[in-house]
Tab-separated table of C-alpha atoms and ligand atoms in Angstrom:
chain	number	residue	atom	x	y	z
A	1	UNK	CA	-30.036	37.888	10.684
A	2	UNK	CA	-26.879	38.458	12.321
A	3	UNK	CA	-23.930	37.642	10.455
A	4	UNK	CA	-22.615	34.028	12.732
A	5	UNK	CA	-25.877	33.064	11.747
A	6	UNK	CA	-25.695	32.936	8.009
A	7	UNK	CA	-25.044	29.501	6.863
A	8	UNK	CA	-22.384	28.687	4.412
A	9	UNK	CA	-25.018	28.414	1.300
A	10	UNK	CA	-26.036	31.700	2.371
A	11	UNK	CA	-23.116	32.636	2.106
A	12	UNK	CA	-22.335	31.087	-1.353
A	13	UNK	CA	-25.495	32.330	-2.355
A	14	UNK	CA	-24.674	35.914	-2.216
A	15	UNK	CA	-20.841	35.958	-2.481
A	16	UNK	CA	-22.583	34.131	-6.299
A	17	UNK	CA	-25.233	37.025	-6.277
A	18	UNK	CA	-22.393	39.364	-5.748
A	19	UNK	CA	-20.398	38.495	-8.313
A	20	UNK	CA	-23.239	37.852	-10.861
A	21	UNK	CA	-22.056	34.577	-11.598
A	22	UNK	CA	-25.148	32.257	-9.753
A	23	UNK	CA	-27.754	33.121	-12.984
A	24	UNK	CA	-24.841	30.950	-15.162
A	25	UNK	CA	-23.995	28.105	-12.430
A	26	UNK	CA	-27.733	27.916	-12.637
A	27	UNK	CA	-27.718	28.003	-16.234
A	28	UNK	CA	-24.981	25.261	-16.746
A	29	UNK	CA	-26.020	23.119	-14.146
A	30	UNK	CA	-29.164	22.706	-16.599
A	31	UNK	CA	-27.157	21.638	-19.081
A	32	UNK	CA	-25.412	18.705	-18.084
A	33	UNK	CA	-25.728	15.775	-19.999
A	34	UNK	CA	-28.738	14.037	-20.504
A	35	UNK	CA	-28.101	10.491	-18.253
A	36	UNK	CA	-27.971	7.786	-21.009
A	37	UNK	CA	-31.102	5.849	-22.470
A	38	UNK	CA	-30.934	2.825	-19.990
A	39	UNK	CA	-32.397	0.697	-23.087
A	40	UNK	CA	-29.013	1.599	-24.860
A	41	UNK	CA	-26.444	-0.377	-24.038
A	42	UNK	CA	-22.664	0.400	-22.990
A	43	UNK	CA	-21.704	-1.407	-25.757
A	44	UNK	CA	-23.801	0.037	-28.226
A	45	UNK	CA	-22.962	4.143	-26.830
A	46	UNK	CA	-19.549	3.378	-27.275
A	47	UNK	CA	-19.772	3.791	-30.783
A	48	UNK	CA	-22.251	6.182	-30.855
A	49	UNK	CA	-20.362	9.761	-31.966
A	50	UNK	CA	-23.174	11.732	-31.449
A	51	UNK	CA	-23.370	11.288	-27.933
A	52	UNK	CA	-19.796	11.404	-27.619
A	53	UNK	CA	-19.729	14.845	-29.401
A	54	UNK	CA	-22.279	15.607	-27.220
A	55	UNK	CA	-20.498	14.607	-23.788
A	56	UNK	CA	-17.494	16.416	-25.921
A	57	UNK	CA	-19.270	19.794	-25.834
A	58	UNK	CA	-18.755	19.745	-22.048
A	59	UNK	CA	-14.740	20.107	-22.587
A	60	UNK	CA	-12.203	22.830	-23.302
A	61	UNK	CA	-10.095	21.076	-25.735
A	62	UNK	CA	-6.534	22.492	-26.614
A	63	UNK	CA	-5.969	23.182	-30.148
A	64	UNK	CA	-2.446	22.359	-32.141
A	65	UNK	CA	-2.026	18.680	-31.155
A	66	UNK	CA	-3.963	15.544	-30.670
A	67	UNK	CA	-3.151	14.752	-26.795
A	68	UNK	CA	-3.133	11.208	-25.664
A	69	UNK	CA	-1.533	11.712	-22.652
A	70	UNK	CA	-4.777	12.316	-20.144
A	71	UNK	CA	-2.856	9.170	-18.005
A	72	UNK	CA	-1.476	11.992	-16.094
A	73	UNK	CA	-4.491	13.728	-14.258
A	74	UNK	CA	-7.720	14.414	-15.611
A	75	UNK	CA	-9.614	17.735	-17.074
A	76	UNK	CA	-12.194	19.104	-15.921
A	77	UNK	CA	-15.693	19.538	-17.621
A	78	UNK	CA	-17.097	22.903	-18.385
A	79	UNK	CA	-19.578	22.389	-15.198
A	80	UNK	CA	-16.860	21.109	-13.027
A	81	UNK	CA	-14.971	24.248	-13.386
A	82	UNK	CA	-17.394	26.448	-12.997
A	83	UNK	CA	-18.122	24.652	-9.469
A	84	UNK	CA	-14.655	24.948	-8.776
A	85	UNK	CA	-13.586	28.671	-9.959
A	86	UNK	CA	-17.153	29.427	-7.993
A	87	UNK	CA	-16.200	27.487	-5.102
A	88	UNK	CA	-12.523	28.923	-4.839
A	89	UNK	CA	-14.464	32.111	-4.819
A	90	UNK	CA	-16.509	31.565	-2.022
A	91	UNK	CA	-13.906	30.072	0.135
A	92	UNK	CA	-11.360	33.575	-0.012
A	93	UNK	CA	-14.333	35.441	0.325
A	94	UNK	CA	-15.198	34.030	3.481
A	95	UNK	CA	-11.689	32.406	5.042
A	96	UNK	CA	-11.713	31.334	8.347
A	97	UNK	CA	-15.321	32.454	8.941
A	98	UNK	CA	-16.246	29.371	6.438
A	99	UNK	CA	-13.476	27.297	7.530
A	100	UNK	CA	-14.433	27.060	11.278
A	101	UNK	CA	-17.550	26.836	10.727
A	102	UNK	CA	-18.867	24.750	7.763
A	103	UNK	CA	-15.746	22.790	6.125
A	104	UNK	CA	-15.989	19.750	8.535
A	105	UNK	CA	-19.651	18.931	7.946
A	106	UNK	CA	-19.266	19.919	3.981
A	107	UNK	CA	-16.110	17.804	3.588
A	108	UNK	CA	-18.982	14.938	4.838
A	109	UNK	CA	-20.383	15.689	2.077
A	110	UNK	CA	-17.577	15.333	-0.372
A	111	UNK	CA	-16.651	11.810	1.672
A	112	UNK	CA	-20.615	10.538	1.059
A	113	UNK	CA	-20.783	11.358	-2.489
A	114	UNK	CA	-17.028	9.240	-3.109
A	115	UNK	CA	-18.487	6.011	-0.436
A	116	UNK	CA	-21.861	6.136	-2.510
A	117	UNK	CA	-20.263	6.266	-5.495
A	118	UNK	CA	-18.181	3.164	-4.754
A	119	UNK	CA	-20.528	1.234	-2.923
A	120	UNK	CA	-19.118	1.747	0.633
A	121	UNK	CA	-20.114	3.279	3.788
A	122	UNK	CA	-18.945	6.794	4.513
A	123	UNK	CA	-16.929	6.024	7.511
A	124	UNK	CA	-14.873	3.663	5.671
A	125	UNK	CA	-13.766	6.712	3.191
A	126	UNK	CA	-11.127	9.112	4.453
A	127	UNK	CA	-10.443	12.486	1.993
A	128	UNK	CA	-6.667	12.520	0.883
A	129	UNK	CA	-4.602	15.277	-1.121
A	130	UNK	CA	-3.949	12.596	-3.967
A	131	UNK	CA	-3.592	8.607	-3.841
A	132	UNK	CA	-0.053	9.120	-3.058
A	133	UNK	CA	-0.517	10.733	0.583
A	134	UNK	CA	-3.262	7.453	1.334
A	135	UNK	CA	-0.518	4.834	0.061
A	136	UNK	CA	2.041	6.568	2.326
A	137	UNK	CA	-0.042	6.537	5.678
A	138	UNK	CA	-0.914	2.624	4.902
A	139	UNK	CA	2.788	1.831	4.431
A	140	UNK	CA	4.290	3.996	6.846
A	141	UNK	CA	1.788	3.195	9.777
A	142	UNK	CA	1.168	-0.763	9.323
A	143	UNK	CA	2.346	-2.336	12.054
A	144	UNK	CA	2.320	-6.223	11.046
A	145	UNK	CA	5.920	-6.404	9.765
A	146	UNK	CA	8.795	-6.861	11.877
A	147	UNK	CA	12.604	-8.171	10.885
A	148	UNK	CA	12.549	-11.125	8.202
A	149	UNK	CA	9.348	-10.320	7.302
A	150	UNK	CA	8.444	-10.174	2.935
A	151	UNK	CA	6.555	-7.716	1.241
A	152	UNK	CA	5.591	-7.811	-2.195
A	153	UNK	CA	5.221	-5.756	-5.631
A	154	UNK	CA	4.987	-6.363	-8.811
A	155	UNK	CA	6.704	-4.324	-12.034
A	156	UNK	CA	3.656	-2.945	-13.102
A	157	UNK	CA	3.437	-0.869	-10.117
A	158	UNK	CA	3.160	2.634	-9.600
A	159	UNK	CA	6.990	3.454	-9.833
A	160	UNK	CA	7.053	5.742	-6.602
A	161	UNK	CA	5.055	3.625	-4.440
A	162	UNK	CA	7.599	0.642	-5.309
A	163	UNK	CA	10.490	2.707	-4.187
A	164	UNK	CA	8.916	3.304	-1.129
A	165	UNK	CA	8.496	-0.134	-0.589
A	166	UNK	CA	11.630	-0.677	-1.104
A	167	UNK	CA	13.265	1.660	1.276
A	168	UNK	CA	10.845	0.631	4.116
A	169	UNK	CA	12.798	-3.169	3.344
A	170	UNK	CA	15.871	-1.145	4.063
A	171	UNK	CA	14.573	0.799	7.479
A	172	UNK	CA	12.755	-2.645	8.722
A	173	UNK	CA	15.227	-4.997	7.611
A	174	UNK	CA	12.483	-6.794	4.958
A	175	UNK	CA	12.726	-8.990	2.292
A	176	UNK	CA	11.170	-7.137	-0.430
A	177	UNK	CA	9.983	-9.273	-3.628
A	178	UNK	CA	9.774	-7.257	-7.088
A	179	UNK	CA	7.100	-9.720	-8.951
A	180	UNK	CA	8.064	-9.781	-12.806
A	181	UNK	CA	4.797	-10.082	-15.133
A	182	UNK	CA	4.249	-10.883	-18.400
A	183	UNK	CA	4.399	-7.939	-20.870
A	184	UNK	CA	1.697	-9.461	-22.575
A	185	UNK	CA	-1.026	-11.445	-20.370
A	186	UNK	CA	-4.490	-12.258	-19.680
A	187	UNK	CA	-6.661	-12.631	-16.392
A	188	UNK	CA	-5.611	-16.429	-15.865
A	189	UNK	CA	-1.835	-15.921	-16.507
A	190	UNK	CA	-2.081	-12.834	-13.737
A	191	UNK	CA	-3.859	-14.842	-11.527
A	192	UNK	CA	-1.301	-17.972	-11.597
A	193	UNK	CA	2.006	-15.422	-11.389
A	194	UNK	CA	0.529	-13.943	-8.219
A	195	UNK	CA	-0.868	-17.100	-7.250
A	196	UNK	CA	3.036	-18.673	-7.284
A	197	UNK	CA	4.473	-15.684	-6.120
A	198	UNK	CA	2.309	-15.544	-2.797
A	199	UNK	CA	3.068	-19.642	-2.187
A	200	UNK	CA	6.499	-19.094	-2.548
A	201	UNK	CA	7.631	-16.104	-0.400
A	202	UNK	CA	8.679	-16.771	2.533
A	203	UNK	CA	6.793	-15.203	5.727
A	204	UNK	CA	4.826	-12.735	3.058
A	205	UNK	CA	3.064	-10.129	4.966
A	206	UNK	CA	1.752	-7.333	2.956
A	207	UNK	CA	1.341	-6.227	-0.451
A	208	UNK	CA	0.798	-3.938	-3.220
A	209	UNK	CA	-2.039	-4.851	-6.061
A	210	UNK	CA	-2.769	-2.151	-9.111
A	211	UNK	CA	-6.071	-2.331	-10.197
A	212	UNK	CA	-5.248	-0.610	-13.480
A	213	UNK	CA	-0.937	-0.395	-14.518
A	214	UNK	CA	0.147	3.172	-15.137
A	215	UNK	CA	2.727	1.726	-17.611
A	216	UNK	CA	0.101	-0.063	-19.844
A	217	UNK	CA	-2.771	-0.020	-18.360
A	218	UNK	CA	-3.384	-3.948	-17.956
A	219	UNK	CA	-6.680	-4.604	-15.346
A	220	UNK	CA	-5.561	-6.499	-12.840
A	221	UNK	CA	-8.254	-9.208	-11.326
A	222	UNK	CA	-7.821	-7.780	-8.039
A	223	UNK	CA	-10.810	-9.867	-6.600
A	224	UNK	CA	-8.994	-13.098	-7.194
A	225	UNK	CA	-5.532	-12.363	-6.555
A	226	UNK	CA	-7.055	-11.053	-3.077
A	227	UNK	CA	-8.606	-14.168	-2.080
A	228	UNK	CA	-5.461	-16.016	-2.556
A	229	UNK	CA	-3.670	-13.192	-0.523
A	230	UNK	CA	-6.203	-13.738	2.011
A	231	UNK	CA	-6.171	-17.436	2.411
A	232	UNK	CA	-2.346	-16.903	3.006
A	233	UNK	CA	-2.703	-14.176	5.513
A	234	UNK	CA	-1.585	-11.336	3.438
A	235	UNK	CA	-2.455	-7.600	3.798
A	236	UNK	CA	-3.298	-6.078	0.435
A	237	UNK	CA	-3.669	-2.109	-0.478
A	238	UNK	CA	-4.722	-1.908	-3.805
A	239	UNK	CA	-3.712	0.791	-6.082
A	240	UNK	CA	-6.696	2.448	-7.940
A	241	UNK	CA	-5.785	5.689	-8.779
A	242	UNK	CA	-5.369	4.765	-12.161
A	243	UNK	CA	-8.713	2.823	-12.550
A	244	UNK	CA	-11.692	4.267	-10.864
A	245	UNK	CA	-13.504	5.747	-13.469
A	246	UNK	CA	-11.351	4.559	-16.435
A	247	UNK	CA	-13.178	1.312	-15.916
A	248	UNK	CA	-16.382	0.841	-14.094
A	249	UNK	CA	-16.123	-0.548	-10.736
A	250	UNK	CA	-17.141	-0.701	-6.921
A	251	UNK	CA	-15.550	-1.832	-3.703
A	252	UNK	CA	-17.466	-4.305	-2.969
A	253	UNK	CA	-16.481	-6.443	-6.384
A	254	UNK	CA	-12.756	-6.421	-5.482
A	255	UNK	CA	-13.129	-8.103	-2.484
A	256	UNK	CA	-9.944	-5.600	-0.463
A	257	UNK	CA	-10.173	-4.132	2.868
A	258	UNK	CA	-7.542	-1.165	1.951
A	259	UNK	CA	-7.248	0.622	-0.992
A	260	UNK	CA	-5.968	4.212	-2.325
A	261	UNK	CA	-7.532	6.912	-4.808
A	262	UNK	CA	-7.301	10.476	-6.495
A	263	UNK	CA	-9.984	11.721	-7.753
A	264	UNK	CA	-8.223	14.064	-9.812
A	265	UNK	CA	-7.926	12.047	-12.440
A	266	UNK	CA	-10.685	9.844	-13.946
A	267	UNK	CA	-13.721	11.392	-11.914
A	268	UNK	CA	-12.420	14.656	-13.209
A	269	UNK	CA	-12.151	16.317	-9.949
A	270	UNK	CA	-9.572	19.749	-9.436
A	271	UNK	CA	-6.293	18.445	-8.523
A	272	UNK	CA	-5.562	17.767	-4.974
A	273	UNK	CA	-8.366	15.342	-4.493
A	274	UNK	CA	-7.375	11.565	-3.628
A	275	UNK	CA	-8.946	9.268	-0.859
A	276	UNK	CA	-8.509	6.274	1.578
A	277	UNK	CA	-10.688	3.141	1.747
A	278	UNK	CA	-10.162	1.044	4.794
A	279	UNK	CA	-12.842	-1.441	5.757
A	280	UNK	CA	-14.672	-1.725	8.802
A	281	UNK	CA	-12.790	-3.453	11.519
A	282	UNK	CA	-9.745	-3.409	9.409
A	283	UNK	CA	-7.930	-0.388	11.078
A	284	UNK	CA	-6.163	-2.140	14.175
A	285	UNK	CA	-3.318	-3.402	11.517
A	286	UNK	CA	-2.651	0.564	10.972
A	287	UNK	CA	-1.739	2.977	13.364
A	288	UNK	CA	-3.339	6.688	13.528
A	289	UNK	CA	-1.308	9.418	12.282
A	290	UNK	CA	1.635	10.336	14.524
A	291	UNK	CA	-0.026	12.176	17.398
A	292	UNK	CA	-3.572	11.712	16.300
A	293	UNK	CA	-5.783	9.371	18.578
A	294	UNK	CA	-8.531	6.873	17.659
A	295	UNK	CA	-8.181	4.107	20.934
A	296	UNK	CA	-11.218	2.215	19.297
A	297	UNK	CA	-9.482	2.006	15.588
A	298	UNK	CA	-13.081	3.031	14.189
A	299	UNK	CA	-11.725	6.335	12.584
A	300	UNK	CA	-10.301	6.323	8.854
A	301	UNK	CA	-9.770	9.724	8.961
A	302	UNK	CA	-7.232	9.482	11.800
A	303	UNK	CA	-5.142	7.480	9.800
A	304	UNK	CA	-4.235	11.382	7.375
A	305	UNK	CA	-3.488	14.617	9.198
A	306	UNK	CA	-4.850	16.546	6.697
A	307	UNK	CA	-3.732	20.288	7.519
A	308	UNK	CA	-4.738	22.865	5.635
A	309	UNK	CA	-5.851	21.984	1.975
A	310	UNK	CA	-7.608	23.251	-1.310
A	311	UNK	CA	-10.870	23.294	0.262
A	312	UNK	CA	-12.361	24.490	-2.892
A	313	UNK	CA	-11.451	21.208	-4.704
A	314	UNK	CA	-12.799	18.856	-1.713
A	315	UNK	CA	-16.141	20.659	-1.736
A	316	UNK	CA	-15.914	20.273	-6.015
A	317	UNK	CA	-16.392	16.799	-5.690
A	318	UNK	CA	-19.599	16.080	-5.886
A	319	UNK	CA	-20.100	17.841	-8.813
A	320	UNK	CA	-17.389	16.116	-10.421
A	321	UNK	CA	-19.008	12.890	-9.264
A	322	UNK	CA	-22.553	14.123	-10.736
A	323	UNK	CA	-21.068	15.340	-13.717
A	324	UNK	CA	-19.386	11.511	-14.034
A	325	UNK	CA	-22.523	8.955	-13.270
A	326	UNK	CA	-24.107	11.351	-15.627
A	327	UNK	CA	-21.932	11.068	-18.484
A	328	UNK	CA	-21.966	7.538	-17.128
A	329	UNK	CA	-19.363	4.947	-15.846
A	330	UNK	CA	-20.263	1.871	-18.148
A	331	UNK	CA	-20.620	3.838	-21.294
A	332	UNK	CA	-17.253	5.609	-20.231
A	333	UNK	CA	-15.324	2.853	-19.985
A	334	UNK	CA	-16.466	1.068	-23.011
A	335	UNK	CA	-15.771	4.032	-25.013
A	336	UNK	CA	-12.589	4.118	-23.636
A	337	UNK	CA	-11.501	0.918	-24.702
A	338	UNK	CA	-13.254	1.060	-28.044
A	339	UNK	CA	-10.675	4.246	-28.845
A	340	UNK	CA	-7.930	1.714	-27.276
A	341	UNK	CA	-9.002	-0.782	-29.806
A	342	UNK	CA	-8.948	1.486	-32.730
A	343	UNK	CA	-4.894	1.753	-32.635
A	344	UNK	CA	-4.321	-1.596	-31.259
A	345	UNK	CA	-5.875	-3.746	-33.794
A	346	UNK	CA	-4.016	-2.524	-36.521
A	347	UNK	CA	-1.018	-2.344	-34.551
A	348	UNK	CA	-0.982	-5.753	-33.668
A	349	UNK	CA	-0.777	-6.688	-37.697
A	350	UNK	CA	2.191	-4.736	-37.843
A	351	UNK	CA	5.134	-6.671	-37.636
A	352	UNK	CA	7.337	-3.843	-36.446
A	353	UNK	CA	5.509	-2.631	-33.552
A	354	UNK	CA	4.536	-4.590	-30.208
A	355	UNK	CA	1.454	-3.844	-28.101
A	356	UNK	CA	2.428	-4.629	-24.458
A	357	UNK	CA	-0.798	-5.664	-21.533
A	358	UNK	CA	-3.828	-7.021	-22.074
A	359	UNK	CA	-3.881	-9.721	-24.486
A	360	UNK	CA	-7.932	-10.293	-23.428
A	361	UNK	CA	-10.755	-7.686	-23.144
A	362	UNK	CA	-11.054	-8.498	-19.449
A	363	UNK	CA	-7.790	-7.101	-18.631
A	364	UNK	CA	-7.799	-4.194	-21.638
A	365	UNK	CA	-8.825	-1.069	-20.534
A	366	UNK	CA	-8.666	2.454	-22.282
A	367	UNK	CA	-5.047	3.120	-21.607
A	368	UNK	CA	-2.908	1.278	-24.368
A	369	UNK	CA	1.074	1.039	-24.648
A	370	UNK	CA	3.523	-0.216	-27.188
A	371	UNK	CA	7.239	-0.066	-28.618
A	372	UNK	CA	8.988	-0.496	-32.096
A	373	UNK	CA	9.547	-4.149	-31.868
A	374	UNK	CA	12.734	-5.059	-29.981
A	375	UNK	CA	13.500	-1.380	-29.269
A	376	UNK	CA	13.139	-1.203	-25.223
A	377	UNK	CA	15.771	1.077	-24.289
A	378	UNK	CA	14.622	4.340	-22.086
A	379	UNK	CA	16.201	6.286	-24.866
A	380	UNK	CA	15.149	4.472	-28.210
A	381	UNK	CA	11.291	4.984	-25.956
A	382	UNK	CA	11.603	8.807	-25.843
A	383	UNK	CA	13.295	9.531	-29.531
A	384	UNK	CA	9.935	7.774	-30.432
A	385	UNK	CA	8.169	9.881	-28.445
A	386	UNK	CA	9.421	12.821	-29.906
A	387	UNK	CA	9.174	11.754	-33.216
A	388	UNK	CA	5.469	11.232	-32.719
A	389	UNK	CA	4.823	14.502	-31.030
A	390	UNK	CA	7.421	16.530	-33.847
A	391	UNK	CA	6.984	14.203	-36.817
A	392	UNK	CA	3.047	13.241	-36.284
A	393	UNK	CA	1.465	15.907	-34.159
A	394	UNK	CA	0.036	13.257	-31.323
A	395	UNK	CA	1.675	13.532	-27.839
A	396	UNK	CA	2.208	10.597	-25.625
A	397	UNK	CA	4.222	9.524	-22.873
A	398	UNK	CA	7.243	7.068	-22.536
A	399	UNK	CA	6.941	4.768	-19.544
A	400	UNK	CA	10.225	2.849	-18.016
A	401	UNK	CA	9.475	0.480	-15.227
A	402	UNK	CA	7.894	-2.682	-16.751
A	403	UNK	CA	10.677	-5.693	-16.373
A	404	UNK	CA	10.274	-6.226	-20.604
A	405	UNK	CA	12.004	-2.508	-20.613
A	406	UNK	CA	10.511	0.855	-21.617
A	407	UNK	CA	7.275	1.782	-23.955
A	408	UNK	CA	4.955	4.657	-24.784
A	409	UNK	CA	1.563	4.979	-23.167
A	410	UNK	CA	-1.167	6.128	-25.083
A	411	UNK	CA	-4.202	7.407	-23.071
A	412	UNK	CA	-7.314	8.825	-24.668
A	413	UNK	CA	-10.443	10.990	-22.835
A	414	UNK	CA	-13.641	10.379	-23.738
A	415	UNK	CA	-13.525	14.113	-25.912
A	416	UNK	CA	-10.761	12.242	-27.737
A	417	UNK	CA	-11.896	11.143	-31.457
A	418	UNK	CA	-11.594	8.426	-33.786
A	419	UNK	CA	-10.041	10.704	-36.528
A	420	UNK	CA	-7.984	11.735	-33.769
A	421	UNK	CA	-6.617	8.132	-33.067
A	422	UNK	CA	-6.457	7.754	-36.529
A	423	UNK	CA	-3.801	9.843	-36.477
A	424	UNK	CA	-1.848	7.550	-34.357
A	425	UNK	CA	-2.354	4.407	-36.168
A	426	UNK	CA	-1.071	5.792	-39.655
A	427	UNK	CA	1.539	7.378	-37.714
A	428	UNK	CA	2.292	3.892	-36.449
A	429	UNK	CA	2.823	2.558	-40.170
A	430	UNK	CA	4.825	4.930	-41.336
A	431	UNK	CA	7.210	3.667	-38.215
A	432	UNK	CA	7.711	0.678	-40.223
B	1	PLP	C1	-1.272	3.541	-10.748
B	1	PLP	C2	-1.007	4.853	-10.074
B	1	PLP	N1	-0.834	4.867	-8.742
B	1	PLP	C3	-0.610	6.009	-8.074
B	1	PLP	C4	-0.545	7.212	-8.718
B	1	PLP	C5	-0.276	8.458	-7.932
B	1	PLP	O1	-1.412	9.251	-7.930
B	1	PLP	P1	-1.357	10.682	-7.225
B	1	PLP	O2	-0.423	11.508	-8.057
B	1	PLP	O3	-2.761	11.157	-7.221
B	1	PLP	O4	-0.840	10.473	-5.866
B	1	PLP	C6	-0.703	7.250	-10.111
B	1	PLP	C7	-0.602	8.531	-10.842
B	1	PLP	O5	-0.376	8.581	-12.031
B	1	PLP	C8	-0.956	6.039	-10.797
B	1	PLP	O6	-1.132	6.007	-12.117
């Protein structure tokens, strides 16, 4: 066979081959985990250590503190990695040659496995380089706002994407409305802020919903604030790089026609992976990337100009995604919050600590935050943070942009273990 004829799995095959390393991606993909008994519930695997040891086995955990920061971007799994080291392999092997000629239809594949996963077709999926570079092209290329216009956030936005916001009020000459919520709230009492917030702004246009808070982690009920947005004649892009696969979810049950993603975190993909959602017959509202060309608006992916990229972490992700539905999403997320609820309901009786976001399970997710009570100052947040990482041994994160002032997040994984939260919560006493 001559060598323009070798296919890129050919190619994989015996750059693999080559370097010894296909008999143990064989191996290991064997030995992912066993998809859950669909007679046990999500409920009932939550508390189930053994299987959690079990999913645990598939981690690399670092020694010397107990890390409940994983907020930030998510690891890997054993599997994953392997995928990914083998992957990068394959890709400076063969450069260009596997560039030109196989990337395009093998990114497909990385865009079907994310639009299966979340319910949508593939054309409505565009790949990003993180959620950040999706949320940019939406804002910088809508074109429904002109002088006058209002735009709307909330605090519990993603802190970058709110300054961006802001400065595009500056450039268009927008009234830009920062939304205070509750530090403490349920579905209903999110619903009603938004719901006053969207009747009262004048000439509201567009704006910004997070599905899960990066300062707290409080679940927004996207579906419903949407409606309302929609009955007004407001654009939404909704924010879930924080939630999809923290909590268990699909497109189709939030009801949006835009919304942003990584995949690096949650789904456990390398880093570099995020990803656009824009429904069909949606895309007229935003233009195509400066210089790139879709007259028909039926092209997502002419909304990024990608450029050159990690291609080795775009082709990792469906293995990430496999190695996720196996471990699987429901079970996931209850864990997740079970571990949440460990340190929270014995917080909660202490008098000298405050839990901040959800104050029902529908809004709780795994990611927690609180502060010593009345102490909200950015600096009283991160001498607390470094007494828990000196005095304690658990490491956290202090978060500053809710309106009620700063706090520290505390984000388990699902390798993370009760004796390991455990730590936190008598940490938390001795606080007192
Ligand atoms: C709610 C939220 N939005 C957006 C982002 C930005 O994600 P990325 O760094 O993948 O662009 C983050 C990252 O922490 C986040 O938590």
């Amino acid at each position: 066979m001559s060598a323009h004829l070798v296919s890129r799995r050919q190619l994989l095959q015996r750059s693999l081959a080559l370097s010894g390393s296909l008999v143990s991606a064989r191996a290991l993909a064997n030995k992912w985990p066993a998809l859950p008994d669909p007679n046990v519930s999500a409920f009932e695997l939550a508390v189930d250590e053994g299987y959690w040891r079990s999913v645990s086995a598939f981690y690399k955990k670092a020694a010397g503190i107990v890390n409940l920061e994983h907020g930030y971007w998510g690891k890997m799994s054993i599997p994953v990695e392997q995928s990914y080291i083998e992957l990068t392999e394959m890709v400076n092997q063969q450069l260009s040659y596997y560039a030109r000629k196989d990337w395009y239809a093998d990114a497909q594949e990385a865009v079907t496995s994310i639009a299966d996963a979340l319910k949508v077709a593939a054309d409505e999926i565009a790949l990003t380089r993180n959620a950040t570079e999706a949320m940019h092209n939406l804002l910088f290329q809508y074109q429904g706002l002109s002088p006058g216009d209002s735009v709307l956030w909330a605090d519990i936005d993603y802190p970058a994407f709110k300054r961006t916001m802001a400065a595009i009020c500056e450039q268009k000459d927008l009234n830009g409305i920062a939304l205070e919520l509750p530090a403490q709230a349920n579905q209903q009492q999110l619903i009603d802020a938004y719901k006053n917030a969207i009747t009262g702004a004048p000439n509201l246009k567009l704006m910004i919903l997070t599905h899960v808070s990066n300062q707290h982690g409080l679940i927004l009920p996207v579906k419903q604030i949407a409606a309302i947005a929609k009955q007004h004649g407001v654009d939404v892009i909704c924010d879930c790089a924080q939630s999809w696969g923290l909590i268990d979810f699909t497109l189709p049950e939030l009801g949006v026609d835009w919304a942003v993603f990584n995949v690096h975190k949650w789904i456990g993909a390398p880093l570099g992976v995020g990803a656009l959602y824009m429904r069909r017959g949606t895309l007229e509202k935003v233009a195509p990337y400066p210089g790139e060309s879709d007259p028909d608006n039926s092209k997502v992916s002419a909304r990024i100009h990608m450029a050159t990229a990690n291609f080795a972490a775009f082709l990792t992700v469906p293995h990430a995604l496999k190695f996720h539905q196996q471990v699987g999403p429901a079970a996931k997320m209850a864990r997740l919050r079970y571990l949440r609820e460990l340190w929270v309901e014995p917080a909660r009786k202490m008098a000298h600590i405050e839990v901040l976001g959800a104050t029902d399970s529908a809004s709780a997710s795994g990611m927690g935050s609180f502060r010593l009570a009345g102490q909200s100052q950015r600096e009283q947040v991160n001498t607390l943070q470094r007494r828990l990482e000196e005095e304690f041994g658990v490491f956290t994160v202090g978060r500053h942009d809710l309106a009620s002032g700063s706090c520290i997040r505390v984000t388990p994984q699902v390798f993370t273990t009760p004796t390991e939260i455990r730590q936190l919560s008598n940490a938390l006493a001795q606080l007192g």
